PDB file of C-alpha atoms in Angstrom:
ATOM      1  CA  PRO A   1       7.403   4.336   6.249  1.00 44.00           C
ATOM      2  CA  SER A   2       7.145   6.987   4.223  1.00 49.00           C
ATOM      3  CA  LEU A   3       4.460   9.964   3.941  1.00 50.00           C
ATOM      4  CA  VAL A   4       3.087   8.634   0.651  1.00 52.00           C
ATOM      5  CA  GLY A   5       2.499   4.970   2.640  1.00 58.00           C
ATOM      6  CA  SER A   6       0.847   6.266   5.276  1.00 60.00           C
ATOM      7  CA  GLU A   7      -1.446   8.724   3.455  1.00 62.00           C
ATOM      8  CA  MET A   8      -1.844   5.695   1.278  1.00 61.00           C
ATOM      9  CA  CYS A   9      -2.456   3.509   4.417  1.00 63.00           C
ATOM     10  CA  LYS A  10      -4.714   6.453   6.276  1.00 61.00           C
ATOM     11  CA  GLU A  11      -6.516   5.991   3.211  1.00 66.00           C
ATOM     12  CA  THR A  12      -7.886   2.353   2.998  1.00 69.00           C
ATOM     13  CA  ASP A  13      -7.262   1.211   6.704  1.00 70.00           C
ATOM     14  CA  GLN A  14      -8.741   3.511   9.399  1.00 69.00           C
ATOM     15  CA  ASN A  15      -7.572   1.691  12.269  1.00 71.00           C
ATOM     16  CA  LEU A  16      -3.752   1.693  11.607  1.00 74.00           C
ATOM     17  CA  HIS A  17      -2.382   3.696  13.441  1.00 75.00           C
ATOM     18  CA  TYR A  18       1.346   5.561  13.774  1.00 75.00           C
ATOM     19  CA  LEU A  19       2.849   6.020  16.698  1.00 80.00           C
ATOM     20  CA  LYS A  20       7.012   7.547  16.301  1.00 81.00           C
ATOM     21  CA  SER A  21       9.172   5.996  18.718  1.00 80.00           C
ATOM     22  CA  GLU A  22      11.814   9.357  19.236  1.00 82.00           C
ATOM     23  CA  HIS A  23      11.847   8.792  23.121  1.00 83.00           C
ATOM     24  CA  LEU A  24      10.450   5.089  23.476  1.00 88.00           C
ATOM     25  CA  LEU A  25      14.409   3.270  24.339  1.00 91.00           C
ATOM     26  CA  GLY A  26      16.261   5.738  25.320  1.00 91.00           C
ATOM     27  CA  GLU A  27      19.458   8.115  24.635  1.00 91.00           C
ATOM     28  CA  ASP A  28      22.243   5.573  26.789  1.00 94.00           C
ATOM     29  CA  GLY A  29      22.388   3.173  23.811  1.00 92.00           C
ATOM     30  CA  GLU A  30      21.403   0.585  25.986  1.00 95.00           C
ATOM     31  CA  SER A  31      17.970  -0.219  24.777  1.00 95.00           C
ATOM     32  CA  THR A  32      19.775  -2.551  20.981  1.00 95.00           C
ATOM     33  CA  VAL A  33      22.748  -4.733  20.593  1.00 96.00           C
ATOM     34  CA  ASP A  34      24.007  -3.172  16.946  1.00 94.00           C
ATOM     35  CA  GLY A  35      21.615   0.326  17.059  1.00 90.00           C
ATOM     36  CA  GLU A  36      18.829  -2.005  15.719  1.00 92.00           C
ATOM     37  CA  HIS A  37      18.367  -4.767  17.062  1.00 95.00           C
ATOM     38  CA  PHE A  38      16.538  -5.233  20.952  1.00 96.00           C
ATOM     39  CA  THR A  39      17.616  -6.192  24.372  1.00 97.00           C
ATOM     40  CA  ASP A  40      15.930  -6.863  26.975  1.00 97.00           C
ATOM     41  CA  LEU A  41      15.753  -3.574  28.247  1.00 96.00           C
ATOM     42  CA  GLY A  42      14.589  -2.322  25.119  1.00 96.00           C
ATOM     43  CA  PHE A  43      11.627  -4.970  24.984  1.00 96.00           C
ATOM     44  CA  ASP A  44      11.046  -3.422  27.765  1.00 96.00           C
ATOM     45  CA  ARG A  45      11.362   0.187  27.370  1.00 95.00           C
ATOM     46  CA  PHE A  46       9.588   0.217  23.709  1.00 94.00           C
ATOM     47  CA  ALA A  47       6.565  -2.125  25.995  1.00 94.00           C
ATOM     48  CA  LYS A  48       6.173   0.353  28.458  1.00 94.00           C
ATOM     49  CA  GLY A  49       6.081   3.096  26.375  1.00 91.00           C
ATOM     50  CA  ILE A  50       3.136   1.833  23.925  1.00 91.00           C
ATOM     51  CA  TYR A  51       1.655   0.175  26.680  1.00 92.00           C
ATOM     52  CA  PRO A  52      -0.483   3.768  27.441  1.00 91.00           C
ATOM     53  CA  VAL A  53      -0.978   4.311  23.520  1.00 88.00           C
ATOM     54  CA  VAL A  54      -2.731   0.685  23.427  1.00 88.00           C
ATOM     55  CA  LYS A  55      -5.037   0.906  25.861  1.00 90.00           C
ATOM     56  CA  LYS A  56      -6.143   4.093  24.770  1.00 88.00           C
ATOM     57  CA  LEU A  57      -7.367   2.977  21.629  1.00 84.00           C
ATOM     58  CA  LYS A  58      -8.319  -0.390  22.688  1.00 85.00           C
ATOM     59  CA  GLY A  59     -10.294   1.511  25.478  1.00 85.00           C
ATOM     60  CA  MET A  60     -11.761   3.618  22.565  1.00 76.00           C
ATOM     61  CA  ARG A  61     -15.120   2.506  20.202  1.00 69.00           C
ATOM     62  CA  LYS A  62     -14.036   1.490  16.516  1.00 68.00           C
ATOM     63  CA  ASP A  63     -15.624   5.322  15.900  1.00 68.00           C
ATOM     64  CA  GLU A  64     -13.585   7.142  18.002  1.00 68.00           C
ATOM     65  CA  ARG A  65     -10.596   4.993  16.719  1.00 59.00           C
ATOM     66  CA  LYS A  66     -12.155   6.519  13.581  1.00 60.00           C
ATOM     67  CA  ALA A  67     -11.787   9.604  13.940  1.00 59.00           C
ATOM     68  CA  SER A  68      -8.534  10.078  15.947  1.00 57.00           C
ATOM     69  CA  SER A  69      -5.267  11.027  14.707  1.00 52.00           C
ATOM     70  CA  THR A  70      -3.935   8.020  13.155  1.00 46.00           C
ATOM     71  CA  THR A  71      -0.740   9.133  14.268  1.00 48.00           C
ATOM     72  CA  VAL A  72       0.255   9.276  18.127  1.00 48.00           C
ATOM     73  CA  LYS A  73       3.010  10.804  19.547  1.00 48.00           C
ATOM     74  CA  VAL A  74       4.291   9.767  22.427  1.00 48.00           C
ATOM     75  CA  GLU A  75       3.580  13.026  24.399  1.00 45.00           C
ATOM     76  CA  GLU A  76       6.707  13.122  27.065  1.00 44.00           C
ATOM     77  CA  GLU A  77       9.963  12.031  27.276  1.00 43.00           C
ATOM     78  CA  ALA A  78      11.632   9.166  28.821  1.00 45.00           C
ATOM     79  CA  SER A  79      14.093   9.034  31.521  1.00 44.00           C
ATOM     80  CA  PHE A  80      16.090   7.190  31.779  1.00 40.00           C
TER      81      PHE A  80
END
């Protein structure tokens, strides 16, 4: 999404969180069939990458989620 779009959504929907995906799939090219569509390995890496973030957000109370950053970054680079 564009910065304008994300800023607009941030103002209208406090429960919307963005996850930067730079390190979710690895750099070996095995996660997608054609650079866009996931393979089984791609789905596995994606799920494992977003799971900690979703778990954290799910465990937060609604008011804590609103106070948190709307952009969540994967902190550690995956070692694929």
